[in-house]
Amino acid sequence: MKKMRNFTIAIAVLLIVAMMAACGGTAPSGAETTAAAAATTAASAATEAATTAATTTAASTTAAAAGAATTAAQATTAVITTTATPETTPAAGTAEADKFFGGYDPMITITSVKNLGSAGLTFPEGDSLEDNVWTRYYEEVLGIKIDWLWSVNDAEYDQKVNIAITSNDIPDIMRVRNTQMKMMYENDQLLDMTDLLPEYWAPFTEDVITADGGNGLRSATFDGKLSAIPIVGNGLGNAFVLWVRTDWLEKLNLDFPETIEDVLALSEAFTTQDPDGNGLDDSFGIAVHKDLFGVGFACLEGFFNAYGAYHDIWIPRDGQLVYGNVQPEAKAALRVLTELYANGQLDPEFGVKDANKVTEDVGANRFGLMFGQFSNMARINPVKVENPEFEWVPVSVPLDSDIQAKAQLPFGTSRYFVISKAAKNPEAFVKMVNLQLEKSYGESAESTRFNITPDGYGPYSYNVVYFEPAMKNFDAAKAVTYAVETGDTSLLNDEQRNYYDMSMMSLSGDHGNNNWHQLKMFGPKGSLSVMQGYWDSGNYMPNAFYGAPTQTMTEKLSTLQTQTLTDYTAIILGGNLDDFEVYVQNWNLLGGEQMTAEVNEWYATQQ
Ligand SMILES: [Ca+2]
């Protein structure tokens, strides 16, 4: 029992780590967290974090965390290594290796600053921010000593960075948002990386940083000058799927939905035919929380996509970029929602229920359909353990081919590492990225030493830089699926093997410790495979704006988003579709028109 409890704690802790990673590469909570009961909460948080731009990080770290937890249950000692082993440096000794990974002698010192996350960082016994597995490794392999100028919790980080920029008291390297990067460029504070980065990036680093076709790099380029190293993510990790309660499908003898009309028919059946067989009229169709969008769980982006509507992103139309929220397709989606609400197929109390409350309702057999993200089952894994018949299967959002609907994708890059114009040895920063990526995800990776340890620490968060391959999760899903289907596990790497082991445990009936959740992501016909399908078929609509926020966007966007939520909700509840035109008028007056003009000024520069 104790072992199982520790197992759960490890997962909970690691999911918290994953959440923090998604919020910006910050703190693991430490194994002392009394979190046995917090697994669901942590998992939810990880899911919510997945709605931020850093989804790939969230998802992969969540999975890695769960995987590491498996090891934790078996491990008796910490694996973390306290002595650096320069011998493991990739291909040491060749001229290329020296260029990408070669050390400085005498040692150099670089300055940086640290976001400690919302709860602060925890370290293995004897370690600290100044002295840990990464600082020691950088000193021994690269001859680089890290001098932290300051460190603050996440809530204060942006403000502290802003002050640093304004007072021109900046470190050699730091992580910033796109607005801050642009401000620093305009202040002439940044090193020009245009030639430097391509000269010194190792092949694997280049692969990772250009995985999005170069848009991340373009988003960091002003007047033709590359001004930062983008932390490139992949918007595909943020695509939406439709989760279907398949034990209800079977009970009512219904088929998988293929079109949005099929989905609406299921919604009616799940509302009216007592799918859980308890004799009570207590179920609905599509689960929705009060904010309608966001959180990545029981949200409506995927539903809107089915009608060719794209929420909170910019799409090309007639040679211009337009905002999805105010297009006629959004009105079409709202029209259907007013009907679902009027017919009692939406929870009449959705307007006061947040995502956590809806999670409880989903677990209590109130809903049979929900649009969300690939990691949603983390929230309800405990319900599966209690009731093995409780089953959800992810399917592609029904994309209407008549209107050429597509799955929306956010822009994958929102954070950047900037190098001070005053920094010495500028190539040192590219070498730091090369080494981090190689030891975390490259051919010589030691993931339990440098990413997440079996006993629950997150060394990745101790480093100055953190990057990861954008398609890592999708590659893992292919590998795990192949292994499950063929029994051939020889191609799995360590991380993938953990997902495989957990998936196999779920397939044999042991759904606990997030085994089922892993199966639903990485296993055959899992959510990642569904999302891969959008990619393979070209059925995706990426956010077409990836510049730095415009002035009006910075000033007005959050107000406009609040207005959208308020007006959409009123339309769904009130049923008056004419209100949509009033909403669009107000949106334009309150800054939307000006923001659109600014976005199109940027768009013109990209043609
Ligand atoms: Ca019922």
Coordinates of C-alpha atoms and ligand atoms in Angstrom, one line a residue:
M1 CA 0.0 0.0 0.0
K2 CA 2.8 2.4 0.9
K3 CA 4.5 1.7 -2.4
M4 CA 1.3 2.5 -4.3
R5 CA 0.9 5.6 -2.3
N6 CA 4.4 6.8 -3.1
F7 CA 3.7 5.9 -6.7
T8 CA 0.7 8.2 -6.7
I9 CA 2.7 11.0 -5.0
A10 CA 5.4 10.7 -7.5
I11 CA 2.9 11.1 -10.4
A12 CA 1.2 14.0 -8.7
V13 CA 4.5 15.8 -8.0
L14 CA 5.7 15.1 -11.5
L15 CA 2.5 16.4 -13.0
I16 CA 3.0 19.6 -11.0
V17 CA 6.5 19.7 -12.5
A18 CA 5.0 19.3 -15.9
M19 CA 2.5 22.1 -15.3
M20 CA 5.2 24.4 -14.2
A21 CA 7.3 23.5 -17.2
A22 CA 4.4 24.5 -19.3
C23 CA 4.2 27.8 -17.5
G24 CA 7.8 28.5 -18.3
G25 CA 10.3 25.9 -17.3
T26 CA 10.1 26.5 -13.7
A27 CA 9.9 24.7 -10.4
P28 CA 9.4 21.1 -9.5
S29 CA 7.5 20.8 -6.2
G30 CA 9.8 18.3 -4.6
A31 CA 8.9 14.8 -3.4
E32 CA 7.9 16.0 0.0
T33 CA 4.7 17.5 -1.3
T34 CA 1.8 15.8 0.4
A35 CA 0.0 15.2 -2.8
A36 CA -1.3 11.7 -2.8
A37 CA -4.8 13.0 -3.3
A38 CA -3.7 15.8 -5.6
A39 CA -3.1 13.6 -8.7
T40 CA -6.3 14.6 -10.3
T41 CA -5.7 18.3 -9.5
A42 CA -2.2 18.2 -10.8
A43 CA -3.3 16.4 -13.9
S44 CA -5.9 19.0 -14.4
A45 CA -3.4 21.7 -14.0
A46 CA -1.2 20.1 -16.5
T47 CA -4.0 20.0 -18.9
E48 CA -4.8 23.6 -18.3
A49 CA -1.2 24.5 -18.7
A50 CA -1.4 22.8 -22.1
T51 CA -3.6 25.6 -23.3
T52 CA -0.7 27.9 -23.0
A53 CA 1.6 28.2 -25.9
A54 CA 4.1 25.8 -24.4
T55 CA 1.9 22.8 -24.8
T56 CA 4.5 20.6 -26.3
T57 CA 6.5 21.0 -23.1
A58 CA 3.5 20.4 -20.9
A59 CA 2.4 17.3 -22.7
S60 CA 5.7 15.7 -23.1
T61 CA 6.8 16.5 -19.6
T62 CA 3.5 15.2 -18.2
A63 CA 4.1 12.0 -20.1
A64 CA 7.8 11.9 -19.1
A65 CA 6.7 12.5 -15.5
A66 CA 4.3 9.6 -15.5
G67 CA 7.0 7.5 -17.0
A68 CA 9.5 8.5 -14.5
A69 CA 7.1 7.7 -11.8
T70 CA 7.1 4.1 -12.9
T71 CA 10.8 4.1 -12.4
A72 CA 10.4 5.8 -9.0
A73 CA 8.2 3.0 -7.7
Q74 CA 11.0 0.6 -8.4
A75 CA 14.0 2.7 -7.5
T76 CA 15.5 2.6 -4.1
T77 CA 18.2 5.2 -4.7
A78 CA 18.3 8.4 -6.6
V79 CA 19.8 8.1 -10.0
I80 CA 21.0 11.7 -10.2
T81 CA 24.7 11.8 -10.7
T82 CA 26.7 14.3 -8.8
T83 CA 29.9 14.0 -10.8
A84 CA 29.9 15.2 -14.4
T85 CA 31.3 12.9 -16.9
P86 CA 32.9 14.9 -19.8
E87 CA 33.6 11.6 -21.6
T88 CA 29.9 11.4 -22.5
T89 CA 30.1 14.6 -24.5
P90 CA 29.0 13.8 -28.0
A91 CA 31.7 13.0 -30.5
A92 CA 34.3 14.7 -28.5
G93 CA 37.6 15.4 -30.2
T94 CA 36.5 16.2 -33.7
A95 CA 36.6 19.7 -35.1
E96 CA 32.8 19.8 -35.5
A97 CA 32.3 18.6 -31.9
D98 CA 34.7 21.3 -30.6
K99 CA 32.7 24.0 -32.5
F100 CA 29.4 22.8 -31.1
F101 CA 30.4 21.5 -27.7
G102 CA 34.0 22.6 -27.1
G103 CA 34.9 24.1 -23.7
Y104 CA 36.6 27.3 -22.6
D105 CA 39.9 27.2 -20.9
P106 CA 40.3 29.3 -18.8
M107 CA 36.7 29.1 -17.6
I108 CA 34.3 31.9 -18.6
T109 CA 31.4 33.2 -16.5
I110 CA 28.0 34.1 -18.0
T111 CA 25.2 35.9 -16.2
S112 CA 21.6 35.0 -16.2
V113 CA 18.4 35.3 -14.2
K114 CA 15.9 32.7 -13.0
N115 CA 12.2 32.2 -12.9
L116 CA 11.7 29.9 -10.0
G117 CA 8.1 29.0 -10.8
S118 CA 5.1 29.6 -8.7
A119 CA 6.3 27.4 -5.8
G120 CA 10.1 27.8 -5.9
L121 CA 12.6 25.2 -7.0
T122 CA 13.5 22.2 -4.9
F123 CA 16.8 20.4 -5.2
P124 CA 18.3 17.1 -4.2
E125 CA 20.2 17.0 -0.9
G126 CA 23.2 19.4 -1.1
D127 CA 22.3 20.9 -4.4
S128 CA 21.2 24.5 -5.1
L129 CA 20.5 26.8 -8.0
E130 CA 24.3 27.7 -8.0
D131 CA 25.5 24.1 -7.7
N132 CA 23.5 21.3 -9.4
V133 CA 23.8 18.7 -12.1
W134 CA 23.5 21.2 -14.9
T135 CA 25.8 23.9 -13.5
R136 CA 28.5 21.2 -12.7
Y137 CA 28.1 19.8 -16.2
Y138 CA 28.4 23.1 -17.9
E139 CA 31.5 23.9 -15.9
E140 CA 33.2 20.6 -16.6
V141 CA 32.3 20.2 -20.3
L142 CA 31.9 23.8 -21.6
G143 CA 34.1 25.6 -19.0
I144 CA 31.1 27.9 -18.4
K145 CA 30.3 29.1 -14.9
I146 CA 26.8 30.5 -14.4
D147 CA 26.3 33.6 -12.3
W148 CA 22.6 34.2 -11.4
L149 CA 22.0 37.9 -11.0
W150 CA 18.6 37.3 -9.4
S151 CA 15.9 34.8 -9.1
V152 CA 12.2 35.4 -8.4
N153 CA 9.0 33.4 -8.4
D154 CA 6.8 33.3 -11.6
A155 CA 4.4 35.9 -10.4
E156 CA 7.2 38.5 -10.3
Y157 CA 9.3 37.4 -13.2
D158 CA 7.7 39.5 -16.0
Q159 CA 7.8 42.6 -13.9
K160 CA 11.4 42.1 -12.9
V161 CA 12.4 41.5 -16.5
N162 CA 10.6 44.7 -17.5
I163 CA 12.6 46.6 -14.9
A164 CA 15.8 45.1 -16.1
I165 CA 15.0 46.2 -19.6
T166 CA 14.0 49.7 -18.6
S167 CA 17.1 50.2 -16.4
N168 CA 19.3 48.5 -18.9
D169 CA 20.6 46.2 -16.2
I170 CA 20.3 43.0 -18.2
P171 CA 22.1 39.7 -17.9
D172 CA 24.0 38.0 -20.7
I173 CA 21.1 35.7 -21.4
M174 CA 17.5 35.6 -20.2
R175 CA 14.1 34.2 -21.2
V176 CA 11.5 36.8 -22.3
R177 CA 8.1 37.2 -23.9
N178 CA 7.7 38.4 -27.5
T179 CA 6.7 41.9 -26.3
Q180 CA 9.9 42.1 -24.2
M181 CA 12.0 40.8 -27.0
K182 CA 10.7 43.5 -29.3
M183 CA 11.2 46.2 -26.7
M184 CA 14.8 45.1 -26.3
Y185 CA 15.4 45.1 -30.0
E186 CA 14.0 48.7 -30.2
N187 CA 16.3 49.7 -27.3
D188 CA 19.3 48.2 -29.2
Q189 CA 20.1 45.9 -26.3
L190 CA 20.3 42.6 -28.2
L191 CA 23.0 40.7 -29.9
D192 CA 22.4 40.2 -33.6
M193 CA 22.1 36.4 -33.9
T194 CA 21.6 36.3 -37.7
D195 CA 24.9 34.8 -38.6
L196 CA 25.9 33.5 -35.1
L197 CA 23.1 31.0 -34.6
P198 CA 23.4 29.1 -37.9
E199 CA 27.1 29.0 -37.6
Y200 CA 27.2 27.4 -34.1
W201 CA 24.0 25.3 -33.8
A202 CA 24.6 21.6 -33.8
P203 CA 22.6 19.6 -36.4
F204 CA 20.1 18.4 -33.7
T205 CA 19.7 22.0 -32.4
E206 CA 19.0 23.2 -35.9
D207 CA 16.4 20.4 -36.3
V208 CA 14.6 21.5 -33.2
I209 CA 14.7 25.2 -33.8
T210 CA 13.5 25.0 -37.4
A211 CA 10.9 22.2 -36.8
D212 CA 8.1 24.7 -37.5
G213 CA 9.4 25.6 -40.9
G214 CA 11.2 28.7 -39.6
N215 CA 8.2 30.7 -38.4
G216 CA 9.6 30.8 -34.8
L217 CA 12.8 32.3 -36.2
R218 CA 10.8 34.7 -38.3
S219 CA 8.9 35.8 -35.3
A220 CA 12.2 36.8 -33.7
T221 CA 13.4 38.7 -36.7
F222 CA 13.1 42.4 -37.0
D223 CA 14.4 44.4 -40.0
G224 CA 16.0 41.2 -41.2
K225 CA 18.0 40.7 -38.0
L226 CA 17.5 37.6 -35.9
S227 CA 17.2 38.9 -32.3
A228 CA 16.7 35.9 -30.2
I229 CA 16.6 32.1 -30.0
P230 CA 13.0 31.1 -30.2
I231 CA 11.7 28.3 -28.0
V232 CA 9.9 26.6 -30.8
G233 CA 6.8 24.6 -30.1
N234 CA 4.4 23.0 -32.4
G235 CA 0.8 24.2 -32.5
L236 CA -0.3 20.7 -33.4
G237 CA 0.1 19.7 -29.8
N238 CA -2.7 22.2 -29.0
A239 CA -5.2 20.9 -31.6
F240 CA -8.5 19.7 -30.2
V241 CA -10.1 16.3 -30.4
L242 CA -13.6 15.0 -29.6
W243 CA -13.8 12.6 -26.7
V244 CA -16.7 10.1 -26.9
R245 CA -18.1 8.0 -24.1
T246 CA -17.9 4.7 -25.9
D247 CA -19.5 2.5 -23.3
W248 CA -22.6 4.7 -23.8
L249 CA -22.4 4.3 -27.5
E250 CA -22.4 0.5 -27.1
K251 CA -25.2 0.6 -24.6
L252 CA -27.4 2.6 -27.0
N253 CA -26.1 0.6 -30.0
L254 CA -24.9 3.8 -31.8
D255 CA -22.0 4.3 -34.2
F256 CA -19.0 6.5 -33.9
P257 CA -19.7 10.1 -35.1
E258 CA -18.1 11.0 -38.4
T259 CA -19.9 14.3 -39.2
I260 CA -21.0 17.1 -36.9
E261 CA -24.6 16.0 -37.6
D262 CA -23.7 12.6 -36.1
V263 CA -22.3 14.4 -33.1
L264 CA -25.6 16.3 -32.7
A265 CA -27.6 13.0 -32.9
L266 CA -25.4 11.6 -30.2
S267 CA -25.9 14.6 -28.1
E268 CA -29.7 14.1 -28.3
A269 CA -29.4 10.4 -27.6
F270 CA -27.1 10.9 -24.6
T271 CA -29.6 13.5 -23.2
T272 CA -32.8 11.6 -23.7
Q273 CA -32.1 7.9 -23.6
D274 CA -30.7 7.4 -20.1
P275 CA -27.3 6.1 -21.3
D276 CA -26.0 5.3 -17.8
G277 CA -29.2 3.3 -17.1
N278 CA -29.9 4.7 -13.7
G279 CA -33.5 5.5 -14.5
L280 CA -32.9 9.2 -14.1
D281 CA -33.1 12.0 -16.6
D282 CA -29.7 13.3 -15.5
S283 CA -27.4 13.4 -18.5
F284 CA -26.5 15.8 -21.3
G285 CA -24.7 15.8 -24.6
I286 CA -21.6 18.1 -24.9
A287 CA -19.8 19.1 -21.7
V288 CA -19.0 22.9 -21.6
H289 CA -17.5 25.0 -18.8
K290 CA -18.4 28.6 -18.0
D291 CA -15.6 30.2 -20.0
L292 CA -16.6 28.4 -23.2
F293 CA -13.0 28.4 -24.5
G294 CA -9.6 27.7 -23.0
V295 CA -8.5 25.4 -20.3
G296 CA -8.2 22.7 -23.0
F297 CA -11.0 20.7 -21.4
A298 CA -14.8 20.7 -22.1
C299 CA -14.2 23.8 -24.3
L300 CA -15.7 24.7 -27.6
E301 CA -12.8 25.5 -30.0
G302 CA -13.2 22.1 -31.6
F303 CA -17.0 22.5 -31.9
F304 CA -16.4 25.9 -33.6
N305 CA -13.8 24.3 -35.9
A306 CA -16.4 21.9 -37.1
Y307 CA -18.3 24.9 -38.5
G308 CA -15.2 26.4 -40.1
A309 CA -14.9 28.9 -37.2
Y310 CA -11.5 29.5 -35.6
H311 CA -11.5 30.9 -32.1
D312 CA -9.0 33.6 -31.0
I313 CA -6.7 33.1 -34.0
W314 CA -6.1 35.1 -37.2
I315 CA -6.9 33.5 -40.5
P316 CA -6.2 34.5 -44.1
R317 CA -9.3 35.6 -46.1
D318 CA -9.3 37.5 -49.4
G319 CA -5.6 38.5 -49.0
Q320 CA -6.0 39.9 -45.5
L321 CA -5.9 38.5 -42.0
V322 CA -9.2 38.4 -40.1
Y323 CA -10.0 37.4 -36.6
G324 CA -12.0 34.2 -36.3
N325 CA -14.3 35.3 -33.4
V326 CA -16.1 37.9 -35.5
Q327 CA -16.6 35.9 -38.7
P328 CA -20.0 34.5 -39.9
E329 CA -18.9 30.9 -39.2
A330 CA -18.8 31.7 -35.5
K331 CA -22.4 32.8 -35.8
A332 CA -23.2 29.5 -37.4
A333 CA -21.7 27.6 -34.5
L334 CA -23.5 29.8 -32.0
R335 CA -26.8 29.2 -33.7
V336 CA -26.4 25.4 -33.1
L337 CA -25.4 26.0 -29.5
T338 CA -28.6 28.1 -28.9
E339 CA -30.6 25.1 -30.2
L340 CA -28.7 22.6 -28.0
Y341 CA -29.3 24.9 -25.0
A342 CA -33.0 25.4 -25.8
N343 CA -33.4 21.6 -26.2
G344 CA -31.9 20.8 -22.8
Q345 CA -28.8 19.2 -24.3
L346 CA -26.4 21.6 -22.5
D347 CA -26.2 21.7 -18.7
P348 CA -28.5 24.6 -17.9
E349 CA -25.9 25.6 -15.2
F350 CA -22.9 25.6 -17.5
G351 CA -22.6 29.4 -17.0
V352 CA -21.6 28.9 -13.4
K353 CA -19.5 25.8 -13.6
D354 CA -15.7 26.0 -14.0
A355 CA -13.6 23.3 -15.6
N356 CA -13.0 21.6 -12.3
K357 CA -16.7 21.4 -11.5
V358 CA -17.3 20.0 -15.0
T359 CA -14.6 17.4 -14.4
E360 CA -16.6 16.2 -11.4
D361 CA -19.7 16.1 -13.5
V362 CA -18.0 14.1 -16.3
G363 CA -16.8 11.6 -13.7
A364 CA -20.4 11.4 -12.3
N365 CA -21.8 10.2 -15.7
R366 CA -23.4 13.5 -16.8
F367 CA -21.8 13.8 -20.2
G368 CA -21.0 11.6 -23.1
L369 CA -19.2 14.1 -25.4
M370 CA -16.5 16.7 -24.9
F371 CA -14.1 18.6 -27.0
G372 CA -10.7 19.0 -25.5
Q373 CA -7.1 18.3 -25.7
F374 CA -5.1 15.1 -25.9
S375 CA -4.3 14.9 -22.2
N376 CA -7.8 15.2 -20.9
M377 CA -8.1 11.7 -19.5
A378 CA -5.6 12.7 -16.8
R379 CA -8.5 14.5 -15.1
I380 CA -10.7 11.5 -14.9
N381 CA -8.2 8.6 -14.6
P382 CA -9.3 7.9 -11.0
V383 CA -12.9 7.4 -12.2
K384 CA -11.6 4.7 -14.6
V385 CA -9.9 2.9 -11.8
E386 CA -13.2 2.8 -9.8
N387 CA -15.3 1.9 -12.8
P388 CA -13.4 0.1 -15.6
E389 CA -16.4 0.3 -17.9
F390 CA -16.1 4.1 -18.0
E391 CA -14.5 4.5 -21.4
W392 CA -13.7 7.4 -23.6
V393 CA -12.2 7.3 -27.1
P394 CA -10.7 10.3 -28.9
V395 CA -11.9 11.0 -32.4
S396 CA -11.0 13.6 -35.0
V397 CA -13.1 16.8 -34.6
P398 CA -15.7 16.2 -37.3
L399 CA -14.3 18.5 -40.0
D400 CA -17.0 19.3 -42.5
S401 CA -15.6 18.7 -46.0
D402 CA -18.3 20.7 -47.6
I403 CA -17.0 23.9 -46.0
Q404 CA -13.4 22.7 -45.8
A405 CA -13.3 23.0 -42.1
K406 CA -9.9 22.5 -40.4
A407 CA -8.5 22.0 -36.9
Q408 CA -7.2 25.2 -35.5
L409 CA -3.6 25.5 -34.2
P410 CA -2.1 28.3 -32.2
F411 CA 1.3 29.7 -33.0
G412 CA 3.7 27.4 -31.2
T413 CA 6.3 29.9 -30.0
S414 CA 5.8 32.4 -27.3
R415 CA 9.0 32.6 -25.4
Y416 CA 12.5 33.5 -26.5
F417 CA 16.1 33.5 -25.1
V418 CA 17.7 36.9 -25.8
I419 CA 21.5 37.6 -25.6
S420 CA 22.7 40.9 -24.4
K421 CA 24.6 43.0 -27.0
A422 CA 27.3 43.4 -24.3
A423 CA 27.8 39.6 -23.8
K424 CA 31.3 38.3 -24.4
N425 CA 31.9 34.9 -26.1
P426 CA 28.4 35.0 -27.8
E427 CA 28.8 31.6 -29.3
A428 CA 28.9 30.2 -25.7
F429 CA 25.1 30.6 -25.6
V430 CA 24.5 28.5 -28.7
K431 CA 26.9 25.8 -27.2
M432 CA 24.8 25.8 -24.0
V433 CA 21.7 25.1 -26.1
N434 CA 23.5 22.4 -28.1
L435 CA 24.6 20.6 -24.9
Q436 CA 21.2 20.9 -23.2
L437 CA 19.3 19.4 -26.2
E438 CA 21.9 16.7 -26.8
K439 CA 21.9 15.5 -23.1
S440 CA 18.2 15.9 -22.7
Y441 CA 16.9 14.5 -26.1
G442 CA 19.9 13.7 -28.3
E443 CA 21.5 10.4 -29.1
S444 CA 23.5 10.6 -25.9
A445 CA 20.6 11.7 -23.8
E446 CA 20.5 10.9 -20.1
S447 CA 16.9 11.9 -19.4
T448 CA 16.7 10.6 -15.8
R449 CA 19.9 12.6 -14.9
F450 CA 19.1 15.8 -16.7
N451 CA 15.4 16.1 -17.2
I452 CA 13.3 14.4 -14.5
T453 CA 14.9 12.1 -11.9
P454 CA 13.1 9.0 -10.7
D455 CA 12.7 10.5 -7.2
G456 CA 10.8 13.4 -8.5
Y457 CA 13.2 16.3 -9.1
G458 CA 13.2 18.3 -12.3
P459 CA 16.8 19.2 -13.2
Y460 CA 15.7 20.6 -16.6
S461 CA 14.4 23.5 -14.6
Y462 CA 17.8 24.2 -13.0
N463 CA 19.4 25.1 -16.3
V464 CA 19.7 28.5 -18.0
V465 CA 18.2 27.2 -21.2
Y466 CA 15.5 24.5 -21.9
F467 CA 14.5 23.3 -25.4
E468 CA 12.8 20.2 -26.6
P469 CA 11.9 18.7 -30.0
A470 CA 8.4 19.9 -30.9
M471 CA 7.3 16.6 -32.3
K472 CA 8.6 14.5 -29.5
N473 CA 5.2 13.3 -28.3
F474 CA 4.0 12.5 -31.8
D475 CA 7.1 10.4 -32.4
A476 CA 6.5 8.7 -29.1
A477 CA 2.9 7.9 -30.0
K478 CA 4.0 6.3 -33.2
A479 CA 6.7 4.2 -31.5
V480 CA 4.4 3.1 -28.6
T481 CA 1.5 2.3 -31.0
Y482 CA 3.8 0.2 -33.1
A483 CA 5.2 -1.7 -30.1
V484 CA 1.7 -2.4 -28.7
E485 CA 0.4 -3.6 -32.0
T486 CA 3.4 -5.8 -32.9
G487 CA 5.0 -6.7 -29.6
D488 CA 8.3 -5.5 -31.0
T489 CA 9.7 -3.1 -28.3
S490 CA 13.2 -3.0 -29.8
L491 CA 12.8 0.5 -31.3
L492 CA 11.6 2.2 -28.1
N493 CA 13.9 4.7 -26.3
D494 CA 13.8 4.9 -22.5
E495 CA 11.1 7.5 -22.4
Q496 CA 8.9 5.7 -24.9
R497 CA 9.4 2.4 -23.1
N498 CA 7.8 4.0 -20.0
Y499 CA 4.8 5.0 -21.9
Y500 CA 4.6 1.6 -23.4
D501 CA 4.9 -0.2 -20.1
M502 CA 2.1 2.0 -18.6
S503 CA -0.1 1.5 -21.7
M504 CA 0.3 -2.3 -21.4
M505 CA -0.6 -2.2 -17.8
S506 CA -3.8 -0.4 -18.7
L507 CA -4.5 -2.9 -21.4
S508 CA -4.2 -5.7 -18.9
G509 CA -6.7 -4.0 -16.6
D510 CA -4.4 -2.0 -14.3
H511 CA -5.6 1.5 -15.0
G512 CA -4.2 3.2 -11.9
N513 CA -1.3 5.6 -11.6
N514 CA -2.3 7.2 -14.9
N515 CA -1.7 4.1 -16.9
W516 CA -5.0 4.5 -18.7
H517 CA -4.2 8.2 -19.4
Q518 CA -0.9 7.2 -21.0
L519 CA -2.7 4.6 -23.1
K520 CA -5.2 7.2 -24.3
M521 CA -2.5 9.5 -25.4
F522 CA 0.3 7.2 -26.8
G523 CA -1.5 3.9 -27.5
P524 CA -3.2 2.8 -30.7
K525 CA -5.9 5.2 -31.9
G526 CA -4.8 7.5 -29.0
S527 CA -5.3 11.2 -29.0
L528 CA -1.9 12.0 -30.5
S529 CA -2.6 9.7 -33.4
V530 CA -5.8 11.5 -34.0
M531 CA -4.0 14.8 -34.0
Q532 CA -1.3 13.4 -36.3
G533 CA -4.2 12.8 -38.7
Y534 CA -4.9 16.5 -39.0
W535 CA -1.3 17.0 -39.9
D536 CA -1.1 14.1 -42.4
S537 CA -4.2 15.2 -44.2
G538 CA -3.4 18.9 -44.2
N539 CA -6.6 19.6 -42.3
Y540 CA -5.2 22.3 -40.0
M541 CA -5.5 26.0 -39.7
P542 CA -2.5 27.6 -38.0
N543 CA -2.8 31.1 -36.5
A544 CA -1.5 33.2 -39.4
F545 CA -0.2 36.0 -37.1
Y546 CA 3.1 35.2 -35.4
G547 CA 4.5 38.7 -35.0
A548 CA 5.1 40.5 -31.8
P549 CA 1.8 41.8 -30.3
T550 CA 0.7 45.1 -31.9
Q551 CA 0.1 48.1 -29.7
T552 CA -3.7 47.8 -29.8
M553 CA -3.4 44.1 -29.2
T554 CA -1.3 44.7 -26.1
E555 CA -3.8 47.3 -24.8
K556 CA -7.2 45.9 -25.8
L557 CA -7.0 42.2 -26.6
S558 CA -7.9 40.9 -23.1
T559 CA -10.9 43.3 -22.9
L560 CA -12.1 42.1 -26.3
Q561 CA -11.8 38.5 -25.2
T562 CA -13.9 39.2 -22.1
Q563 CA -16.5 40.9 -24.3
T564 CA -16.6 37.9 -26.6
L565 CA -17.2 35.5 -23.7
T566 CA -20.0 37.7 -22.3
D567 CA -21.7 38.2 -25.6
Y568 CA -21.4 34.6 -26.8
T569 CA -22.8 33.4 -23.5
A570 CA -25.7 35.9 -23.7
I571 CA -26.5 34.7 -27.3
I572 CA -26.4 31.0 -26.2
L573 CA -28.7 31.6 -23.2
G574 CA -31.0 34.2 -24.9
G575 CA -31.2 32.6 -28.4
N576 CA -31.1 35.9 -30.3
L577 CA -28.7 35.5 -33.2
D578 CA -29.2 39.2 -34.2
D579 CA -27.1 40.0 -31.2
F580 CA -24.1 38.6 -33.1
E581 CA -24.0 41.6 -35.4
V582 CA -24.1 44.0 -32.4
Y583 CA -21.2 42.0 -30.9
V584 CA -19.2 42.4 -34.1
Q585 CA -19.9 46.2 -34.2
N586 CA -18.8 46.6 -30.6
W587 CA -15.8 44.5 -31.1
N588 CA -14.6 46.7 -33.9
L589 CA -15.3 49.9 -32.0
L590 CA -13.5 48.7 -28.9
G591 CA -10.2 48.2 -30.7
G592 CA -10.8 45.2 -32.9
E593 CA -10.8 47.3 -36.1
Q594 CA -7.6 49.0 -35.2
M595 CA -6.0 45.8 -34.1
T596 CA -6.9 44.2 -37.4
A597 CA -5.4 47.1 -39.3
E598 CA -2.1 46.7 -37.4
V599 CA -2.0 42.9 -37.9
N600 CA -2.4 43.5 -41.6
E601 CA 0.4 46.0 -41.7
W602 CA 2.6 43.2 -40.3
Y603 CA 1.1 40.7 -42.7
A604 CA 2.0 43.0 -45.6
T605 CA 5.7 42.8 -44.5
Q606 CA 5.6 39.0 -44.6
Q607 CA 4.3 38.6 -48.2
Ligands
CA1 CA -29.4 8.7 -16.4

